[in-house]
Amino acid sequence: MNAPHGIRDDAPPRDTLPPNTYLLRCLALPGLSRRLGKAAVALLAEAIADADLLYNIDLALTEACANVVRHAYPHAGPGNLEIVLTLAPDSHVEVEVADWGVGFSTWPVVVENAHPEAEGGRGLFIMSRLASHFECRKGHHRNSVFMRMQVAPEQWHRQWAHSNAATSFTTPDQTPAPETP
């Protein structure tokens, strides 16, 4: 069954998000997934001033979203693709890309570089090298890659440096969330 705006309702709702956390979701289709990744980077660019770091996050998100599009839903129509961003000013950014598809073919996932002649198979390796912490997760019919990128204090925009202030965000049903005190 489809929810409004083409978003499938196979993903569990999230009632509340912690401060400085953003949830973005779309159908796992090539054009939509790329736009979702770009939207995530645009949100991060409001907080992070370092262009090289933003490029690395964009590359990791592109790889993760492309993997969901290619591998998560091989037998059914496209399902959900979700990005969760959590900003910890003066410390790090957490990026989680999730789906509710078939999951990884082997568990635990072994991350290694592909043979030089291989046409694919480098995405997880690239993500693991760009992140200061990387892991593959599964549970409750949800599969994800989790990446933490360290962000030095000088890499944040001034208004985000030394700040743990709550941000406003929009919930998946597009209603404004209550402000956090």
Coordinates of N, CA and C in Angstrom, one line a residue:
M1 N 0.8 -1.2 0.0 CA 0.0 0.0 0.0 C 0.9 1.2 0.0
N2 N 0.5 2.2 -0.8 CA 1.3 3.4 -0.9 C 0.8 4.5 0.0
A3 N 1.6 5.3 0.6 CA 1.3 6.5 1.4 C 1.2 7.7 0.4
P4 N 0.7 8.8 0.9 CA 0.7 10.0 0.1 C 2.1 10.3 -0.5
H5 N 2.0 11.0 -1.6 CA 3.2 11.5 -2.3 C 4.2 10.3 -2.7
G6 N 3.7 9.1 -2.9 CA 4.5 8.0 -3.4 C 5.4 7.4 -2.4
I7 N 5.5 7.8 -1.2 CA 6.3 7.2 -0.2 C 5.7 6.0 0.3
R8 N 6.4 4.9 0.2 CA 5.8 3.6 0.7 C 5.7 3.6 2.2
D9 N 4.7 3.0 2.7 CA 4.5 3.0 4.2 C 5.1 1.7 4.9
D10 N 6.2 1.1 4.3 CA 6.8 0.0 4.9 C 7.9 0.4 5.9
A11 N 8.1 1.7 6.0 CA 9.1 2.2 7.0 C 8.4 2.6 8.3
P12 N 9.0 2.3 9.4 CA 8.3 2.6 10.6 C 8.3 4.1 10.8
P13 N 7.3 4.7 11.4 CA 7.3 6.2 11.7 C 8.2 6.5 12.8
R14 N 8.7 7.7 12.7 CA 9.6 8.2 13.8 C 8.8 9.4 14.5
D15 N 8.5 9.2 15.7 CA 7.7 10.2 16.4 C 8.5 11.4 16.7
T16 N 9.7 11.2 17.2 CA 10.6 12.4 17.6 C 12.0 12.1 17.1
L17 N 12.7 13.2 16.8 CA 14.1 13.1 16.5 C 14.9 13.9 17.5
P18 N 16.1 13.5 17.8 CA 16.9 14.3 18.7 C 17.2 15.6 18.1
P19 N 17.7 16.6 18.9 CA 18.1 17.9 18.4 C 19.3 17.6 17.4
N20 N 19.3 18.5 16.4 CA 20.4 18.5 15.4 C 20.3 17.2 14.5
T21 N 19.2 16.6 14.4 CA 19.0 15.4 13.6 C 18.0 15.6 12.5
Y22 N 18.3 15.2 11.3 CA 17.4 15.4 10.2 C 17.1 14.0 9.6
L23 N 15.9 13.8 9.2 CA 15.5 12.6 8.5 C 15.0 12.9 7.1
L24 N 15.5 12.3 6.1 CA 15.1 12.5 4.7 C 14.7 11.2 4.1
R25 N 13.6 11.1 3.3 CA 13.2 9.8 2.8 C 12.6 10.0 1.4
C26 N 12.9 9.1 0.5 CA 12.3 9.1 -0.8 C 12.2 7.6 -1.3
L27 N 11.6 7.4 -2.5 CA 11.6 6.1 -3.1 C 13.0 5.9 -3.6
A28 N 13.4 4.6 -3.6 CA 14.8 4.2 -4.1 C 14.8 4.2 -5.6
L29 N 14.8 5.3 -6.2 CA 14.9 5.4 -7.7 C 16.1 6.3 -8.0
P30 N 16.8 6.1 -9.1 CA 18.1 6.8 -9.4 C 18.0 8.3 -9.2
G31 N 17.1 9.0 -9.9 CA 17.0 10.4 -9.9 C 16.7 10.9 -8.5
L32 N 15.7 10.3 -7.9 CA 15.2 10.7 -6.5 C 16.3 10.5 -5.5
S33 N 17.0 9.4 -5.6 CA 18.0 9.1 -4.6 C 19.2 10.1 -4.7
R34 N 19.5 10.5 -5.9 CA 20.6 11.5 -6.0 C 20.2 12.9 -5.5
R35 N 18.9 13.2 -5.7 CA 18.4 14.5 -5.2 C 18.3 14.5 -3.7
L36 N 18.0 13.3 -3.1 CA 17.9 13.2 -1.7 C 19.3 13.4 -1.1
G37 N 20.3 12.7 -1.7 CA 21.7 12.9 -1.2 C 22.2 14.3 -1.3
K38 N 21.8 15.0 -2.4 CA 22.2 16.4 -2.5 C 21.5 17.3 -1.5
A39 N 20.2 17.0 -1.2 CA 19.5 17.7 -0.1 C 20.2 17.5 1.2
A40 N 20.7 16.3 1.5 CA 21.4 16.0 2.7 C 22.7 16.9 2.8
V41 N 23.4 16.9 1.7 CA 24.6 17.7 1.7 C 24.3 19.2 1.8
A42 N 23.2 19.7 1.2 CA 22.8 21.1 1.4 C 22.5 21.4 2.8
L43 N 21.9 20.5 3.5 CA 21.6 20.7 5.0 C 22.9 20.8 5.7
L44 N 23.9 19.9 5.4 CA 25.1 19.9 6.1 C 26.0 21.1 5.8
A45 N 25.8 21.6 4.6 CA 26.6 22.8 4.2 C 26.2 24.0 5.0
E46 N 25.0 24.0 5.6 CA 24.6 25.1 6.4 C 25.4 25.1 7.7
A47 N 25.9 24.0 8.1 CA 26.7 23.9 9.4 C 28.2 23.7 9.1
I48 N 28.6 23.0 8.1 CA 30.0 22.7 7.8 C 30.5 23.6 6.8
A49 N 31.7 24.3 7.1 CA 32.3 25.2 6.2 C 33.3 24.6 5.3
D50 N 33.8 23.4 5.6 CA 34.9 22.8 4.9 C 34.4 22.1 3.6
A51 N 34.8 22.7 2.4 CA 34.4 22.1 1.1 C 34.9 20.7 0.9
D52 N 36.1 20.4 1.3 CA 36.6 19.1 1.1 C 35.9 18.0 1.9
L53 N 35.5 18.4 3.1 CA 34.8 17.4 3.9 C 33.4 17.2 3.3
L54 N 32.7 18.3 2.9 CA 31.4 18.2 2.3 C 31.5 17.3 1.0
Y55 N 32.6 17.4 0.2 CA 32.7 16.6 -1.0 C 32.8 15.1 -0.6
N56 N 33.6 14.8 0.5 CA 33.8 13.4 0.9 C 32.4 12.9 1.4
I57 N 31.7 13.7 2.1 CA 30.3 13.2 2.6 C 29.4 13.0 1.4
D58 N 29.5 13.9 0.4 CA 28.7 13.7 -0.8 C 29.0 12.4 -1.5
L59 N 30.3 12.2 -1.6 CA 30.8 10.9 -2.3 C 30.3 9.7 -1.5
A60 N 30.4 9.7 -0.2 CA 29.9 8.6 0.6 C 28.4 8.4 0.5
L61 N 27.7 9.5 0.5 CA 26.2 9.4 0.4 C 25.8 8.9 -1.0
T62 N 26.5 9.4 -2.0 CA 26.2 8.9 -3.4 C 26.4 7.4 -3.5
E63 N 27.5 6.9 -3.0 CA 27.8 5.5 -3.0 C 26.7 4.7 -2.2
A64 N 26.3 5.2 -1.0 CA 25.3 4.5 -0.2 C 24.0 4.5 -0.9
C65 N 23.5 5.6 -1.4 CA 22.2 5.7 -2.0 C 22.2 4.9 -3.3
A66 N 23.3 4.9 -4.1 CA 23.3 4.0 -5.3 C 23.2 2.6 -4.9
N67 N 23.9 2.1 -3.8 CA 23.8 0.7 -3.4 C 22.3 0.4 -3.1
V68 N 21.6 1.2 -2.4 CA 20.2 1.0 -2.1 C 19.4 0.8 -3.4
V69 N 19.6 1.8 -4.3 CA 18.9 1.7 -5.6 C 19.2 0.4 -6.4
R70 N 20.4 0.0 -6.4 CA 20.8 -1.2 -7.2 C 20.5 -2.5 -6.5
H71 N 20.6 -2.5 -5.2 CA 20.5 -3.9 -4.6 C 19.4 -4.1 -3.6
A72 N 18.8 -3.1 -3.0 CA 17.8 -3.3 -1.9 C 16.5 -4.0 -2.3
Y73 N 16.0 -3.6 -3.5 CA 14.6 -4.0 -3.8 C 14.6 -4.7 -5.2
P74 N 15.3 -5.9 -5.4 CA 15.4 -6.5 -6.7 C 14.1 -7.1 -7.2
H75 N 13.2 -7.5 -6.3 CA 12.0 -8.3 -6.8 C 10.7 -7.5 -6.7
A76 N 10.7 -6.4 -6.0 CA 9.5 -5.6 -5.9 C 9.7 -4.3 -6.5
G77 N 8.7 -3.5 -6.5 CA 8.9 -2.1 -6.9 C 9.8 -1.4 -5.9
P78 N 10.2 -0.2 -6.2 CA 11.2 0.5 -5.3 C 10.5 0.7 -4.0
G79 N 11.3 0.5 -2.9 CA 10.9 0.8 -1.6 C 11.5 2.1 -1.1
N80 N 11.5 2.3 0.2 CA 12.0 3.5 0.8 C 13.6 3.5 0.9
L81 N 14.1 4.7 0.7 CA 15.5 5.0 1.0 C 15.5 6.1 2.0
E82 N 16.2 6.0 3.1 CA 16.2 7.0 4.2 C 17.6 7.4 4.5
I83 N 17.7 8.7 4.7 CA 19.0 9.2 5.2 C 18.7 9.9 6.6
V84 N 19.5 9.6 7.6 CA 19.4 10.2 8.9 C 20.7 10.9 9.1
L85 N 20.7 12.2 9.3 CA 21.9 13.0 9.6 C 21.8 13.5 11.1
T86 N 22.9 13.4 11.8 CA 23.0 13.9 13.2 C 24.2 14.7 13.3
L87 N 24.1 15.9 13.7 CA 25.2 16.8 13.8 C 25.6 17.0 15.3
A88 N 26.9 16.8 15.6 CA 27.4 17.0 16.9 C 28.4 18.2 16.8
P89 N 28.0 19.4 16.9 CA 28.9 20.5 16.7 C 30.2 20.4 17.5
D90 N 31.3 20.8 16.9 CA 32.7 20.7 17.4 C 33.2 19.3 17.5
S91 N 32.5 18.3 16.9 CA 32.9 16.9 17.1 C 32.8 16.2 15.8
H92 N 31.5 15.9 15.4 CA 31.4 15.0 14.2 C 30.0 15.1 13.6
V93 N 29.8 14.4 12.5 CA 28.5 14.2 11.8 C 28.3 12.8 11.7
E94 N 27.1 12.3 12.0 CA 26.7 10.9 11.7 C 25.8 10.9 10.5
V95 N 26.0 9.9 9.6 CA 25.2 9.7 8.4 C 24.8 8.3 8.4
E96 N 23.5 8.0 8.4 CA 23.0 6.6 8.2 C 22.1 6.6 7.0
V97 N 22.4 5.6 6.1 CA 21.6 5.4 4.9 C 20.9 4.1 5.1
A98 N 19.6 4.0 5.0 CA 18.8 2.8 5.3 C 17.8 2.4 4.2
D99 N 17.5 1.1 4.2 CA 16.4 0.6 3.4 C 15.7 -0.5 4.1
W100 N 14.6 -1.0 3.6 CA 13.9 -2.1 4.2 C 13.8 -3.3 3.1
G101 N 14.9 -3.4 2.4 CA 14.9 -4.4 1.3 C 15.5 -5.7 1.7
V102 N 16.2 -6.4 0.8 CA 16.7 -7.7 1.0 C 17.9 -7.8 1.9
G103 N 18.6 -6.8 2.1 CA 19.7 -6.8 3.0 C 21.0 -7.3 2.3
F104 N 22.0 -7.3 3.0 CA 23.3 -7.8 2.5 C 23.3 -9.3 2.3
S105 N 24.0 -9.8 1.2 CA 23.9 -11.2 0.9 C 24.7 -12.0 1.9
T106 N 25.7 -11.5 2.5 CA 26.4 -12.2 3.6 C 26.5 -11.4 4.8
W107 N 26.5 -12.1 5.9 CA 26.6 -11.4 7.2 C 27.5 -12.2 8.1
P108 N 28.5 -11.6 8.8 CA 28.7 -10.1 8.8 C 29.3 -9.7 7.4
V109 N 29.2 -8.4 7.1 CA 29.7 -7.8 5.9 C 31.2 -7.6 6.0
V110 N 31.9 -8.2 5.0 CA 33.3 -8.0 5.0 C 33.6 -6.8 4.0
V111 N 34.2 -5.8 4.5 CA 34.5 -4.6 3.6 C 36.0 -4.8 3.1
E112 N 36.1 -4.9 1.8 CA 37.4 -5.0 1.2 C 37.3 -4.4 -0.2
N113 N 38.5 -3.9 -0.7 CA 38.5 -3.3 -2.0 C 38.3 -4.4 -3.1
A114 N 37.6 -4.0 -4.2 CA 37.4 -5.0 -5.3 C 38.7 -5.2 -6.0
H115 N 38.8 -6.3 -6.8 CA 39.9 -6.6 -7.6 C 40.0 -5.4 -8.7
P116 N 41.2 -5.0 -9.1 CA 41.3 -3.9 -10.0 C 40.6 -4.1 -11.3
E117 N 40.3 -5.3 -11.7 CA 39.6 -5.5 -13.0 C 38.1 -5.5 -12.8
A118 N 37.6 -5.6 -11.6 CA 36.2 -5.6 -11.3 C 35.5 -4.3 -11.7
E119 N 34.3 -4.5 -12.2 CA 33.5 -3.3 -12.7 C 32.7 -2.6 -11.6
G120 N 32.6 -3.3 -10.4 CA 31.9 -2.7 -9.3 C 32.4 -3.3 -8.0
G121 N 31.7 -3.0 -6.9 CA 32.1 -3.6 -5.6 C 33.0 -2.7 -4.8
R122 N 33.1 -1.5 -5.1 CA 34.0 -0.6 -4.4 C 33.3 0.3 -3.4
G123 N 32.0 0.4 -3.5 CA 31.2 1.4 -2.7 C 31.4 1.3 -1.2
L124 N 31.3 0.1 -0.6 CA 31.5 0.0 0.9 C 32.9 0.3 1.3
F125 N 33.8 -0.1 0.4 CA 35.2 0.2 0.7 C 35.5 1.7 0.7
I126 N 35.0 2.4 -0.3 CA 35.1 3.8 -0.4 C 34.5 4.5 0.8
M127 N 33.3 4.1 1.2 CA 32.6 4.7 2.4 C 33.4 4.5 3.6
S128 N 34.0 3.3 3.8 CA 34.7 2.9 5.0 C 36.0 3.8 5.1
R129 N 36.6 4.1 4.0 CA 37.8 4.9 4.0 C 37.5 6.4 4.2
L130 N 36.3 6.9 3.8 CA 36.0 8.3 4.0 C 35.5 8.6 5.4
A131 N 35.0 7.6 6.1 CA 34.5 7.8 7.5 C 35.5 7.5 8.6
S132 N 35.4 8.2 9.7 CA 36.3 7.8 10.8 C 35.8 6.6 11.5
H133 N 34.5 6.3 11.4 CA 33.8 5.1 11.9 C 32.8 4.6 10.9
F134 N 32.8 3.3 10.5 CA 31.9 2.8 9.5 C 31.4 1.5 10.0
E135 N 30.1 1.2 9.8 CA 29.6 -0.1 10.1 C 28.3 -0.4 9.3
C136 N 28.1 -1.6 9.0 CA 26.8 -2.1 8.4 C 25.9 -2.6 9.5
R137 N 24.7 -2.2 9.4 CA 23.7 -2.6 10.5 C 22.5 -3.3 9.9
K138 N 21.9 -4.2 10.7 CA 20.6 -4.8 10.2 C 19.8 -5.0 11.5
G139 N 18.5 -5.0 11.3 CA 17.6 -5.3 12.4 C 16.2 -4.7 12.1
H140 N 15.2 -5.5 12.6 CA 13.8 -5.1 12.4 C 13.5 -4.8 10.9
H141 N 13.9 -5.7 10.0 CA 13.7 -5.5 8.6 C 14.4 -4.3 8.0
R142 N 15.3 -3.7 8.7 CA 16.0 -2.5 8.3 C 17.4 -2.8 8.1
N143 N 18.0 -2.3 7.0 CA 19.4 -2.5 6.7 C 20.0 -1.1 6.5
S144 N 21.2 -0.9 7.0 CA 21.8 0.4 6.9 C 23.3 0.4 6.9
V145 N 23.9 1.5 6.3 CA 25.3 1.8 6.5 C 25.3 3.0 7.4
F146 N 26.2 3.0 8.4 CA 26.4 4.1 9.3 C 27.8 4.6 9.2
M147 N 27.9 5.9 9.1 CA 29.2 6.6 9.0 C 29.3 7.7 9.9
R148 N 30.4 7.8 10.6 CA 30.7 9.0 11.5 C 31.9 9.7 10.8
M149 N 31.8 11.0 10.6 CA 32.9 11.8 10.1 C 33.3 12.8 11.1
Q150 N 34.5 12.8 11.5 CA 35.0 13.8 12.5 C 35.0 15.1 11.8
V151 N 34.6 16.2 12.6 CA 34.6 17.5 12.1 C 35.3 18.4 13.1
A152 N 36.4 18.9 12.8 CA 37.2 19.8 13.7 C 36.4 21.1 13.9
P153 N 36.6 21.7 15.1 CA 35.9 23.0 15.4 C 36.1 24.0 14.3
E154 N 37.2 24.1 13.7 CA 37.4 25.1 12.6 C 36.7 24.8 11.3
Q155 N 36.2 23.6 11.2 CA 35.5 23.2 10.0 C 34.0 23.5 10.0
W156 N 33.5 24.0 11.2 CA 32.1 24.3 11.3 C 32.0 25.8 10.9
H157 N 30.8 26.2 10.4 CA 30.5 27.6 10.3 C 30.4 28.2 11.7
R158 N 30.7 29.4 11.8 CA 30.9 30.1 13.1 C 29.6 29.9 14.0
Q159 N 28.4 30.0 13.4 CA 27.2 30.0 14.2 C 26.9 28.5 14.8
W160 N 27.6 27.5 14.2 CA 27.5 26.2 14.7 C 28.6 25.8 15.6
A161 N 29.7 26.5 15.6 CA 30.8 26.1 16.4 C 30.4 26.4 17.9
H162 N 30.8 25.5 18.8 CA 30.5 25.5 20.2 C 29.0 25.6 20.5
S163 N 28.2 25.0 19.6 CA 26.7 25.1 19.7 C 26.1 23.7 19.9
N164 N 25.3 23.5 20.8 CA 24.5 22.3 20.9 C 23.0 22.6 20.9
A165 N 22.7 23.8 20.3 CA 21.3 24.3 20.3 C 20.5 23.4 19.4
A166 N 19.2 23.2 19.8 CA 18.3 22.4 19.1 C 18.0 23.2 17.8
T167 N 17.7 22.4 16.8 CA 17.3 23.0 15.5 C 15.8 22.6 15.2
S168 N 15.2 23.4 14.4 CA 13.8 22.9 14.0 C 14.0 22.0 12.8
F169 N 13.0 21.1 12.7 CA 13.1 20.2 11.6 C 11.6 19.8 11.2
T170 N 11.5 19.1 10.2 CA 10.2 18.7 9.7 C 10.1 17.2 9.9
T171 N 9.0 16.7 10.4 CA 8.8 15.3 10.5 C 8.4 14.7 9.2
P172 N 8.5 13.3 9.0 CA 8.2 12.7 7.7 C 6.9 13.1 7.1
D173 N 5.9 13.4 8.0 CA 4.6 13.7 7.4 C 4.5 15.2 7.1
Q174 N 5.6 15.9 7.2 CA 5.7 17.3 6.8 C 5.0 18.3 7.8
T175 N 4.8 17.8 9.0 CA 4.2 18.7 10.0 C 5.4 19.2 10.9
P176 N 5.4 20.5 11.2 CA 6.6 21.0 12.0 C 6.6 20.2 13.4
A177 N 7.8 19.9 13.8 CA 8.0 19.2 15.0 C 8.0 20.3 16.2
P178 N 7.6 19.9 17.4 CA 7.6 20.8 18.5 C 9.1 21.2 18.8
E179 N 9.2 22.5 19.2 CA 10.5 23.0 19.5 C 11.0 22.3 20.8
T180 N 12.3 22.0 20.8 CA 12.9 21.4 22.0 C 13.4 22.5 22.9
P181 N 13.1 22.4 24.2 CA 13.5 23.5 25.1 C 15.0 23.6 25.2

